[in-house]
């Protein structure tokens, strides 16, 4: 009885006239009408596109028993009624076999109808996140995020995150809709331009992999707290302005990386600012005669990235001193009890023991401060030390380590920085030999690159000849050196492995054997051989994979490889003959000086 009485009261209220406030404006008194379902059509522009089938069926059963308790809102258009609010009730009524449905007919101006639909849908609890994001993006064309948040009863951060999510490309929206991708991860991907998102999507492959996406996001974002430049500087790159106000600063897009965390999501802009700031440091070094020292040890000087940095300094007219060539005195940081507690947080120290550690740290600090304060008196000059990758830098005092030629007080710059004419005959021979080693490395690499390029342009991969022993050895070593990670297995071997998620390791091996064909195996190995060789400084003389590849190719392209080698041998012989003559002259001079 109670249920029927309640239903009767609700129906009575539904039949009564009502004043409604929509979009902040009061409407006139409107009469509820029972309209035929056949005269009503869903709005094709309706922002809500998805409806839960199970929930719709439950509502249909409720309507079949109790009727529609809340009228839908419609507008007239070309002899029909278009739904403004209540498409779910309309769909459920059709499922329940109803012929009519209670409606409020309203008139709307311009885009008011779409705005009402959007706000009505966004206030529901079951809105799909990407549709919610697109709807909020539509509202953002007219309202500020704070205004949208007030209208929806949401936080500013929620609205900003949904606005970012709206920028997700369809390929990733699919993963959000089916529940594979979390909203926070979707927002992380949406930080990037559509072209960059497409690249991330293609790199990931067919199967969704949250760990891989997180790693790619981390690789393509930059912590502005660790930037080598002043993030408040508006003039460093005038078109970009300050990072503080930049829309690509995650702190201005909601708390995507934590409360107030400044993270740059525009890689190209960050790299431009980093490079520009480094050029400014170089100019300051030249203008104020400050020694600029890269944090590179002699042992790592031949590394490709380090060579680029060294080359940049040399092209700017600076003498290059590495860490091994100088002494450095930094301005020490005064210790505090808070810093001591952090340093010894994993030790069970008493307050007295921590104070004792602080006293010892203060003593060291005072000694270092004395060194820093008297650095110039001891022959140190102003210097800047910088990291060769991040370009983060700090001002220090520097002294070039004195390396005497004899007992006099004259000292020379490092050999690599001196011109040939300024060197002794012995040093000239050293420089000549070092240059020759370098030239051979570069030359061998070019020769190897030509061989590899030539083979890549042939039909070698499609060859049906039986594999040679050299090819199998090359392939084995290639796997040994480079390994095949899990993602590559899924990407390149999935057709052989089948649905590996439902198999044991033994079943996967058996399935692989069953599907493997000799022709495919040959093609796979030859594909691996041509892709796994290494260019750069790793030529075929100093890399196991490459020399095995080179030997393997000899059996197929001997005459072509011989032709390439012959040209390089002739060049090398001519150059070495000239060098022998030059060294012979220098050795004669040395003999004369010693006599």
Coordinates of C-alpha atoms in Angstrom, one line a residue:
X1 CA 0.0 0.0 0.0
X2 CA 2.7 2.4 0.9
X3 CA 4.4 1.8 -2.5
X4 CA 1.2 2.5 -4.5
X5 CA 0.4 5.6 -2.4
X6 CA 3.9 6.9 -3.0
X7 CA 3.6 6.2 -6.8
X8 CA 0.2 8.0 -6.9
X9 CA 1.7 11.1 -5.2
X10 CA 4.6 11.1 -7.6
X11 CA 2.3 10.9 -10.6
X12 CA 0.2 13.7 -9.2
X13 CA 3.3 15.9 -8.9
X14 CA 4.4 15.0 -12.4
X15 CA 1.0 16.0 -13.8
X16 CA 1.1 19.3 -12.0
X17 CA 2.4 22.5 -13.7
X18 CA 5.9 23.4 -12.6
X19 CA 8.5 26.1 -12.7
X20 CA 11.9 25.0 -13.7
X21 CA 15.2 26.7 -13.7
X22 CA 17.6 25.6 -16.5
X23 CA 21.0 27.1 -17.2
X24 CA 20.4 29.8 -14.6
X25 CA 17.2 31.2 -16.2
X26 CA 13.6 30.7 -15.0
X27 CA 11.1 29.3 -17.6
X28 CA 7.5 30.1 -17.8
X29 CA 4.9 27.7 -16.4
X30 CA 4.9 24.7 -18.6
X31 CA 2.2 22.0 -19.0
X32 CA 3.2 18.3 -19.1
X33 CA 1.9 16.5 -22.2
X34 CA 1.7 12.8 -23.1
X35 CA 3.2 12.6 -26.6
X36 CA 3.4 9.6 -28.9
X37 CA 6.8 7.9 -28.9
X38 CA 6.6 7.7 -32.7
X39 CA 6.6 11.6 -32.9
X40 CA 9.8 11.9 -30.7
X41 CA 13.4 11.6 -32.0
X42 CA 16.7 11.6 -30.2
X43 CA 18.9 14.6 -30.9
X44 CA 21.8 13.6 -33.2
X45 CA 23.9 16.3 -31.5
X46 CA 23.3 14.9 -28.0
X47 CA 26.7 14.7 -26.3
X48 CA 25.9 11.5 -24.5
X49 CA 26.6 8.5 -26.8
X50 CA 26.8 5.5 -24.5
X51 CA 24.1 3.8 -22.5
X52 CA 24.6 0.9 -20.1
X53 CA 22.4 -2.0 -21.5
X54 CA 21.9 -3.6 -18.1
X55 CA 20.9 -0.4 -16.4
X56 CA 18.6 0.5 -19.4
X57 CA 16.8 -2.9 -19.0
X58 CA 16.3 -2.3 -15.3
X59 CA 14.8 1.1 -16.0
X60 CA 12.6 -0.4 -18.7
X61 CA 11.2 -3.0 -16.2
X62 CA 10.5 -0.2 -13.7
X63 CA 8.7 1.9 -16.3
X64 CA 6.6 -1.1 -17.4
X65 CA 5.4 -1.5 -13.8
X66 CA 5.2 2.2 -12.6
X67 CA 5.4 4.3 -15.7
X68 CA 7.7 7.3 -16.4
X69 CA 7.8 9.2 -13.1
X70 CA 9.8 12.2 -14.4
X71 CA 8.8 13.8 -17.7
X72 CA 11.4 14.2 -20.5
X73 CA 12.1 17.6 -22.0
X74 CA 11.6 18.1 -25.8
X75 CA 11.6 20.9 -28.4
X76 CA 9.7 21.1 -31.6
X77 CA 11.5 20.8 -35.0
X78 CA 10.0 20.2 -38.4
X79 CA 6.8 18.5 -37.2
X80 CA 8.6 16.3 -34.7
X81 CA 9.8 16.6 -31.1
X82 CA 13.5 16.4 -30.5
X83 CA 14.7 15.2 -27.1
X84 CA 16.6 17.7 -25.0
X85 CA 16.8 15.8 -21.7
X86 CA 15.7 12.2 -21.0
X87 CA 16.9 10.1 -23.9
X88 CA 17.5 7.2 -21.4
X89 CA 13.9 7.3 -20.2
X90 CA 12.8 7.5 -23.9
X91 CA 14.8 4.4 -24.8
X92 CA 13.6 2.5 -21.8
X93 CA 10.0 3.4 -22.6
X94 CA 10.4 1.9 -26.1
X95 CA 11.9 -1.3 -24.6
X96 CA 8.9 -1.4 -22.2
X97 CA 6.5 -1.3 -25.2
X98 CA 5.0 2.1 -24.2
X99 CA 3.1 4.1 -26.8
X100 CA 3.4 7.6 -25.2
X101 CA 5.7 9.3 -22.7
X102 CA 5.1 12.4 -20.5
X103 CA 7.0 15.5 -21.9
X104 CA 7.6 19.1 -21.2
X105 CA 7.8 21.0 -24.5
X106 CA 10.2 24.0 -24.4
X107 CA 11.5 26.6 -26.8
X108 CA 15.3 27.3 -26.9
X109 CA 17.4 29.9 -28.6
X110 CA 20.6 29.5 -30.5
X111 CA 22.9 26.9 -28.8
X112 CA 21.0 26.9 -25.4
X113 CA 19.6 23.5 -26.1
X114 CA 23.0 21.8 -26.4
X115 CA 24.3 23.6 -23.4
X116 CA 21.3 22.4 -21.3
X117 CA 21.8 18.8 -22.6
X118 CA 25.5 18.9 -21.7
X119 CA 25.0 20.3 -18.2
X120 CA 22.1 17.8 -17.5
X121 CA 24.3 14.9 -18.6
X122 CA 27.4 16.0 -16.7
X123 CA 25.4 16.1 -13.5
X124 CA 24.7 12.4 -13.7
X125 CA 26.8 9.8 -12.0
X126 CA 27.4 7.4 -14.9
X127 CA 28.8 9.6 -17.6
X128 CA 31.6 8.0 -19.6
X129 CA 34.9 10.0 -18.9
X130 CA 35.8 10.8 -22.5
X131 CA 32.3 11.9 -23.4
X132 CA 32.4 14.0 -20.2
X133 CA 35.7 15.5 -21.3
X134 CA 34.4 16.4 -24.8
X135 CA 31.3 18.0 -23.2
X136 CA 33.3 20.1 -20.8
X137 CA 35.6 21.1 -23.7
X138 CA 32.5 22.4 -25.5
X139 CA 31.5 24.4 -22.5
X140 CA 35.0 25.8 -22.2
X141 CA 34.5 27.7 -25.5
X142 CA 32.0 29.9 -23.6
X143 CA 32.9 29.6 -19.9
X144 CA 36.1 29.7 -17.9
X145 CA 37.1 26.4 -16.1
X146 CA 36.1 27.9 -12.7
X147 CA 32.6 28.8 -14.0
X148 CA 32.1 25.3 -15.4
X149 CA 33.2 23.8 -12.0
X150 CA 30.6 25.9 -10.2
X151 CA 27.8 25.0 -12.6
X152 CA 28.6 21.3 -12.3
X153 CA 29.4 21.3 -8.6
X154 CA 32.9 20.0 -9.3
X155 CA 36.4 21.1 -8.4
X156 CA 38.6 23.3 -10.7
X157 CA 41.2 20.5 -10.9
X158 CA 38.5 18.0 -12.0
X159 CA 37.4 20.3 -14.8
X160 CA 41.0 21.0 -15.9
X161 CA 41.9 17.3 -16.0
X162 CA 38.8 16.6 -18.1
X163 CA 39.7 19.4 -20.5
X164 CA 43.1 17.8 -20.9
X165 CA 41.5 14.4 -21.4
X166 CA 39.5 15.9 -24.3
X167 CA 42.7 16.2 -26.3
X168 CA 43.3 12.4 -26.3
X169 CA 43.3 10.9 -29.8
X170 CA 40.6 8.3 -30.6
X171 CA 43.1 5.4 -30.5
X172 CA 43.7 6.1 -26.7
X173 CA 40.1 7.1 -26.0
X174 CA 39.2 3.5 -26.9
X175 CA 41.4 2.2 -24.1
X176 CA 39.8 4.6 -21.6
X177 CA 36.3 3.6 -22.7
X178 CA 36.9 -0.1 -22.4
X179 CA 38.5 0.3 -18.9
X180 CA 42.1 -0.7 -19.9
X181 CA 43.5 2.8 -19.4
X182 CA 43.0 4.8 -16.2
X183 CA 41.8 8.4 -16.5
X184 CA 45.0 9.7 -14.9
X185 CA 47.1 7.8 -17.5
X186 CA 44.9 9.1 -20.2
X187 CA 45.5 12.6 -19.0
X188 CA 49.2 11.9 -19.0
X189 CA 49.1 10.9 -22.7
X190 CA 46.9 13.8 -23.5
X191 CA 49.6 16.2 -22.4
X192 CA 51.3 15.6 -25.8
X193 CA 50.4 16.8 -29.3
X194 CA 48.2 14.5 -31.4
X195 CA 51.2 13.6 -33.6
X196 CA 53.3 12.6 -30.5
X197 CA 50.3 10.6 -29.1
X198 CA 50.1 8.7 -32.4
X199 CA 53.8 7.9 -32.2
X200 CA 53.3 6.6 -28.6
X201 CA 50.3 4.5 -29.8
X202 CA 52.2 3.0 -32.7
X203 CA 55.3 2.3 -30.5
X204 CA 53.1 0.5 -28.0
X205 CA 51.8 -2.0 -30.6
X206 CA 48.4 -3.7 -30.7
X207 CA 48.1 -4.6 -27.0
X208 CA 47.7 -2.0 -24.3
X209 CA 50.7 -1.7 -22.0
X210 CA 50.4 0.8 -19.1
X211 CA 54.0 0.3 -17.9
X212 CA 55.4 1.1 -21.4
X213 CA 53.2 4.2 -21.7
X214 CA 54.2 5.5 -18.3
X215 CA 57.9 5.1 -19.2
X216 CA 57.4 7.0 -22.5
X217 CA 55.6 9.8 -20.7
X218 CA 58.5 10.0 -18.2
X219 CA 61.0 10.1 -21.1
X220 CA 59.2 13.0 -22.8
X221 CA 58.5 15.2 -19.8
X222 CA 60.9 17.4 -17.9
X223 CA 61.1 18.4 -14.2
X224 CA 61.3 22.2 -14.3
X225 CA 62.7 22.2 -10.8
X226 CA 65.8 20.7 -12.3
X227 CA 66.0 22.9 -15.4
X228 CA 69.4 24.5 -16.3
X229 CA 67.7 27.8 -17.0
X230 CA 65.6 30.3 -15.1
X231 CA 62.0 29.2 -15.5
X232 CA 60.7 32.7 -14.7
X233 CA 62.8 34.2 -17.6
X234 CA 60.4 35.7 -20.2
X235 CA 63.2 36.8 -22.6
X236 CA 65.2 33.6 -22.9
X237 CA 62.9 32.5 -25.8
X238 CA 60.6 35.5 -26.2
X239 CA 57.9 33.5 -28.2
X240 CA 57.6 30.9 -25.5
X241 CA 57.7 33.3 -22.6
X242 CA 58.1 32.2 -18.9
X243 CA 57.5 28.6 -17.9
X244 CA 55.5 29.8 -14.9
X245 CA 52.6 31.0 -17.1
X246 CA 53.1 28.4 -19.9
X247 CA 50.0 26.2 -20.7
X248 CA 52.4 23.3 -21.2
X249 CA 53.5 23.5 -17.6
X250 CA 51.6 20.7 -15.9
X251 CA 51.1 22.9 -12.8
X252 CA 48.8 25.1 -15.0
X253 CA 46.7 22.1 -16.1
X254 CA 45.7 20.8 -12.7
X255 CA 47.7 18.8 -10.2
X256 CA 48.6 16.1 -12.8
X257 CA 52.0 15.3 -11.3
X258 CA 51.3 16.3 -7.7
X259 CA 50.3 19.5 -5.9
X260 CA 52.0 22.5 -7.6
X261 CA 54.6 20.2 -9.4
X262 CA 56.1 22.0 -12.4
X263 CA 56.6 19.6 -15.3
X264 CA 57.2 20.7 -18.9
X265 CA 55.2 18.7 -21.4
X266 CA 56.6 20.5 -24.5
X267 CA 59.8 18.7 -25.3
X268 CA 60.9 20.9 -28.2
X269 CA 60.4 24.1 -26.2
X270 CA 62.3 22.7 -23.2
X271 CA 65.3 21.7 -25.4
X272 CA 65.3 25.0 -27.2
X273 CA 65.5 26.9 -23.8
X274 CA 68.1 24.5 -22.5
X275 CA 70.3 25.0 -25.6
X276 CA 69.8 28.8 -25.6
X277 CA 70.7 29.0 -21.9
X278 CA 73.9 27.0 -22.6
X279 CA 74.8 29.4 -25.4
X280 CA 74.4 32.2 -23.0
X281 CA 76.7 30.5 -20.5
X282 CA 79.3 30.2 -23.3
X283 CA 79.0 33.9 -24.1
X284 CA 79.3 34.8 -20.5
X285 CA 82.4 32.6 -20.3
X286 CA 84.0 34.3 -23.3
X287 CA 83.0 37.9 -22.2
X288 CA 84.1 37.6 -18.6
X289 CA 87.1 35.3 -19.2
X290 CA 85.5 32.5 -17.1
X291 CA 86.8 29.0 -17.5
X292 CA 84.0 26.7 -18.6
X293 CA 84.5 23.1 -17.5
X294 CA 82.3 20.2 -18.6
X295 CA 81.8 17.4 -16.0
X296 CA 83.7 14.9 -18.2
X297 CA 86.6 12.7 -17.2
X298 CA 89.3 12.0 -19.7
X299 CA 88.3 8.4 -19.6
X300 CA 84.8 9.3 -21.1
X301 CA 86.0 12.0 -23.5
X302 CA 85.5 9.8 -26.6
X303 CA 81.9 9.1 -25.8
X304 CA 79.8 10.4 -28.8
X305 CA 77.7 12.8 -26.7
X306 CA 80.7 14.1 -24.9
X307 CA 82.5 14.7 -28.2
X308 CA 79.6 16.8 -29.4
X309 CA 79.9 19.0 -26.3
X310 CA 83.7 19.3 -26.6
X311 CA 83.3 20.2 -30.3
X312 CA 80.7 22.9 -29.4
X313 CA 83.1 24.5 -26.9
X314 CA 86.0 24.4 -29.4
X315 CA 83.9 25.9 -32.2
X316 CA 83.1 28.7 -29.8
X317 CA 86.8 29.5 -29.4
X318 CA 87.1 28.1 -25.9
X319 CA 90.0 26.0 -24.6
X320 CA 88.6 22.7 -23.4
X321 CA 89.7 21.5 -20.0
X322 CA 88.2 18.3 -18.6
X323 CA 87.8 17.5 -14.9
X324 CA 91.2 15.7 -14.9
X325 CA 92.9 18.9 -16.1
X326 CA 91.7 21.2 -13.2
X327 CA 91.3 21.6 -9.5
X328 CA 87.8 22.9 -8.4
X329 CA 86.8 24.7 -5.2
X330 CA 83.0 25.0 -4.7
X331 CA 81.1 27.3 -2.3
X332 CA 80.2 24.8 0.5
X333 CA 76.7 24.4 1.8
X334 CA 76.3 25.1 5.5
X335 CA 75.0 21.9 7.3
X336 CA 71.9 22.0 9.4
X337 CA 70.4 19.6 12.0
X338 CA 67.5 18.9 9.5
X339 CA 70.0 17.9 6.8
X340 CA 71.9 15.7 9.3
X341 CA 68.6 13.9 10.3
X342 CA 67.8 13.2 6.7
X343 CA 71.4 11.9 6.0
X344 CA 71.3 9.6 9.0
X345 CA 67.6 8.7 8.9
X346 CA 68.3 5.0 8.5
X347 CA 70.5 4.9 11.6
X348 CA 69.3 4.6 15.1
X349 CA 71.0 7.8 16.3
X350 CA 70.2 9.6 19.5
X351 CA 69.9 13.4 19.6
X352 CA 73.4 13.7 21.1
X353 CA 74.9 11.5 18.3
X354 CA 73.1 13.7 15.7
X355 CA 74.5 16.8 17.3
X356 CA 78.0 15.3 17.3
X357 CA 77.6 14.6 13.5
X358 CA 76.5 18.2 13.0
X359 CA 79.6 19.5 14.9
X360 CA 81.9 17.4 12.7
X361 CA 80.0 18.6 9.6
X362 CA 80.4 22.2 10.7
X363 CA 84.1 21.8 11.2
X364 CA 84.5 20.4 7.7
X365 CA 82.3 23.3 6.4
X366 CA 84.5 25.9 8.0
X367 CA 87.6 24.4 6.5
X368 CA 86.0 24.3 3.1
X369 CA 84.7 27.8 3.5
X370 CA 88.3 29.0 4.3
X371 CA 89.5 27.4 1.1
X372 CA 86.8 29.0 -0.9
X373 CA 87.4 32.4 0.6
X374 CA 91.1 32.3 -0.1
X375 CA 90.9 30.6 -3.5
X376 CA 91.9 33.6 -5.6
X377 CA 95.0 34.1 -3.4
X378 CA 96.1 30.6 -4.3
X379 CA 95.9 31.2 -8.0
X380 CA 92.3 30.0 -8.7
X381 CA 90.1 31.9 -11.2
X382 CA 86.4 32.2 -11.8
X383 CA 84.9 29.1 -13.5
X384 CA 81.6 27.4 -14.3
X385 CA 81.2 23.7 -14.2
X386 CA 78.3 22.2 -16.2
X387 CA 76.7 18.8 -16.8
X388 CA 77.2 17.8 -20.5
X389 CA 73.6 16.4 -20.8
X390 CA 71.4 18.6 -18.7
X391 CA 73.6 21.8 -18.9
X392 CA 72.9 22.4 -15.2
X393 CA 75.8 24.6 -14.1
X394 CA 77.3 26.3 -11.0
X395 CA 79.9 28.9 -10.4
X396 CA 83.2 27.7 -8.9
X397 CA 86.8 28.6 -8.5
X398 CA 89.1 26.8 -10.9
X399 CA 92.9 26.2 -11.3
X400 CA 94.4 24.4 -14.3
X401 CA 96.7 21.6 -13.0
X402 CA 100.3 22.6 -13.9
X403 CA 102.1 20.0 -16.0
X404 CA 105.7 21.1 -16.5
X405 CA 107.8 20.4 -19.6
X406 CA 111.1 20.9 -17.7
X407 CA 112.3 22.4 -14.4
X408 CA 111.4 25.9 -15.4
X409 CA 108.1 27.5 -14.3
X410 CA 106.6 27.4 -17.8
X411 CA 103.6 25.2 -18.2
X412 CA 101.6 24.1 -21.2
X413 CA 97.9 23.5 -22.0
X414 CA 96.7 20.0 -22.6
X415 CA 98.3 18.4 -25.7
X416 CA 94.9 18.0 -27.4
X417 CA 94.3 21.8 -27.2
X418 CA 97.6 22.8 -28.7
X419 CA 98.3 23.4 -32.4
X420 CA 100.8 21.2 -34.1
X421 CA 103.3 24.1 -34.6
X422 CA 103.4 24.6 -30.8
X423 CA 104.3 21.0 -30.1
X424 CA 107.7 19.4 -29.7
X425 CA 108.6 16.8 -32.4
X426 CA 107.8 14.0 -29.9
X427 CA 104.4 15.5 -29.2
X428 CA 103.8 16.0 -32.9
X429 CA 104.3 12.2 -33.4
X430 CA 101.9 11.5 -30.6
X431 CA 99.3 13.9 -32.1
X432 CA 99.8 12.4 -35.6
X433 CA 99.3 8.9 -34.4
X434 CA 96.3 9.8 -32.4
X435 CA 94.7 11.5 -35.4
X436 CA 95.5 8.5 -37.5
X437 CA 93.8 6.1 -35.1
X438 CA 90.7 8.4 -35.1
X439 CA 90.7 8.6 -38.9
X440 CA 90.9 4.8 -39.2
X441 CA 88.0 4.4 -36.8
X442 CA 85.8 6.9 -38.8
X443 CA 87.0 5.4 -42.1
X444 CA 86.3 1.8 -41.0
X445 CA 82.9 2.8 -39.9
X446 CA 82.1 4.5 -43.3
X447 CA 83.4 1.4 -45.1
X448 CA 81.2 -0.9 -43.0
X449 CA 78.2 1.4 -43.5
X450 CA 78.6 1.2 -47.2
X451 CA 78.6 -2.6 -47.1
X452 CA 75.6 -2.8 -44.9
X453 CA 73.7 -0.2 -47.0
X454 CA 74.5 -2.1 -50.2
X455 CA 73.2 -5.4 -48.7
X456 CA 70.0 -3.8 -47.4
X457 CA 69.2 -2.7 -50.9
X458 CA 69.6 -6.2 -52.3
X459 CA 67.2 -9.2 -52.1
X460 CA 69.4 -10.9 -49.4
X461 CA 66.5 -11.2 -46.9
X462 CA 64.4 -13.1 -49.4
X463 CA 67.2 -15.5 -50.3
X464 CA 66.1 -19.2 -50.2
X465 CA 69.6 -20.6 -49.8
X466 CA 70.3 -22.7 -46.8
X467 CA 71.8 -20.7 -43.9
X468 CA 75.5 -20.8 -43.7
X469 CA 77.4 -21.5 -40.4
X470 CA 78.5 -17.9 -40.4
X471 CA 75.0 -16.6 -40.6
X472 CA 73.8 -18.8 -37.7
X473 CA 76.8 -17.7 -35.6
X474 CA 76.1 -14.0 -36.4
X475 CA 72.5 -14.4 -35.4
X476 CA 73.4 -16.2 -32.2
X477 CA 75.8 -13.5 -31.2
X478 CA 73.3 -10.8 -32.1
X479 CA 70.8 -12.3 -29.8
X480 CA 73.4 -12.6 -27.1
X481 CA 74.5 -9.0 -27.3
X482 CA 71.1 -7.3 -27.8
X483 CA 68.6 -9.7 -26.2
X484 CA 65.0 -9.9 -27.1
X485 CA 62.8 -8.3 -24.5
X486 CA 59.2 -9.2 -23.7
X487 CA 57.7 -6.3 -25.7
X488 CA 59.6 -7.3 -28.8
X489 CA 58.5 -11.0 -28.4
X490 CA 54.9 -9.9 -28.4
X491 CA 55.4 -7.5 -31.3
X492 CA 57.4 -9.6 -33.7
X493 CA 56.7 -13.2 -32.6
X494 CA 53.0 -13.0 -31.6
X495 CA 51.9 -14.9 -34.7
X496 CA 54.2 -17.8 -33.8
X497 CA 53.4 -17.7 -30.1
X498 CA 49.7 -17.4 -30.4
X499 CA 47.7 -16.3 -27.3
X500 CA 50.6 -16.7 -24.9
X501 CA 48.6 -15.4 -21.9
X502 CA 46.6 -18.7 -21.8
X503 CA 49.7 -21.0 -22.2
X504 CA 52.4 -22.4 -20.0
X505 CA 56.0 -21.9 -21.1
X506 CA 56.1 -25.5 -22.4
X507 CA 52.9 -25.0 -24.4
X508 CA 54.3 -21.8 -25.9
X509 CA 57.4 -23.7 -27.1
X510 CA 55.4 -26.5 -28.7
X511 CA 53.0 -24.0 -30.3
X512 CA 56.0 -22.1 -31.7
X513 CA 57.5 -25.3 -33.2
X514 CA 54.2 -26.2 -34.8
X515 CA 53.7 -22.9 -36.5
X516 CA 57.4 -22.3 -37.6
X517 CA 58.3 -22.7 -41.3
X518 CA 61.9 -22.9 -42.5
X519 CA 61.4 -20.1 -45.1
X520 CA 60.0 -17.8 -42.4
X521 CA 62.9 -18.7 -40.1
X522 CA 65.5 -17.9 -42.7
X523 CA 63.8 -14.6 -43.5
X524 CA 63.6 -13.7 -39.8
X525 CA 67.3 -14.4 -39.2
X526 CA 68.3 -12.3 -42.2
X527 CA 66.0 -9.5 -41.1
X528 CA 67.7 -9.6 -37.6
X529 CA 71.2 -9.6 -39.1
X530 CA 70.6 -6.5 -41.2
X531 CA 68.8 -4.6 -38.3
X532 CA 71.1 -5.5 -35.4
X533 CA 74.4 -4.2 -36.8
X534 CA 75.7 -1.0 -35.1
X535 CA 76.8 2.2 -36.9
X536 CA 78.4 5.2 -35.1
X537 CA 81.8 4.4 -33.5
X538 CA 81.0 0.6 -33.5
X539 CA 82.4 -0.5 -36.8
X540 CA 83.1 -4.1 -37.9
X541 CA 86.6 -4.1 -36.3
X542 CA 85.5 -3.5 -32.7
X543 CA 82.1 -5.1 -32.3
X544 CA 81.3 -8.8 -32.1
X545 CA 77.9 -8.6 -33.8
X546 CA 79.3 -6.5 -36.7
X547 CA 82.3 -8.5 -37.4
X548 CA 80.3 -11.7 -37.5
X549 CA 77.8 -10.0 -39.8
X550 CA 80.7 -8.9 -42.0
X551 CA 82.1 -12.4 -42.2
X552 CA 78.6 -13.8 -43.0
X553 CA 78.1 -11.4 -45.9
X554 CA 81.4 -12.4 -47.4
X555 CA 79.8 -15.7 -48.5
X556 CA 77.1 -13.9 -50.5
X557 CA 78.6 -10.6 -51.7
X558 CA 82.4 -11.2 -51.8
X559 CA 83.1 -9.4 -55.1
X560 CA 81.0 -6.3 -54.1
X561 CA 82.6 -6.1 -50.6
X562 CA 86.0 -6.6 -52.2
X563 CA 85.3 -3.6 -54.5
X564 CA 84.4 -1.4 -51.5
X565 CA 87.4 -2.6 -49.5
X566 CA 89.8 -2.0 -52.4
X567 CA 88.9 1.7 -52.7
X568 CA 89.5 2.2 -48.9
X569 CA 92.8 0.3 -49.0
X570 CA 94.1 2.5 -51.8
X571 CA 93.2 5.7 -49.9
X572 CA 94.7 4.3 -46.7
X573 CA 98.0 3.2 -48.3
X574 CA 98.6 6.6 -50.0
X575 CA 97.9 8.5 -46.7
X576 CA 100.1 6.2 -44.6
X577 CA 103.0 6.5 -47.1
X578 CA 102.8 10.3 -46.6
X579 CA 102.7 10.0 -42.9
X580 CA 105.7 7.7 -42.8
X581 CA 107.7 10.3 -44.7
X582 CA 106.6 13.0 -42.2
X583 CA 107.4 10.9 -39.1
X584 CA 110.8 10.0 -40.5
X585 CA 111.7 13.7 -40.8
X586 CA 110.5 14.4 -37.2
X587 CA 112.5 11.4 -35.9
X588 CA 115.6 12.8 -37.6
X589 CA 115.0 16.2 -35.9
X590 CA 114.8 14.4 -32.5
X591 CA 118.1 12.6 -33.2
X592 CA 119.7 15.9 -34.1
X593 CA 118.5 17.5 -30.9
X594 CA 119.7 14.6 -28.7
X595 CA 123.2 14.6 -30.4

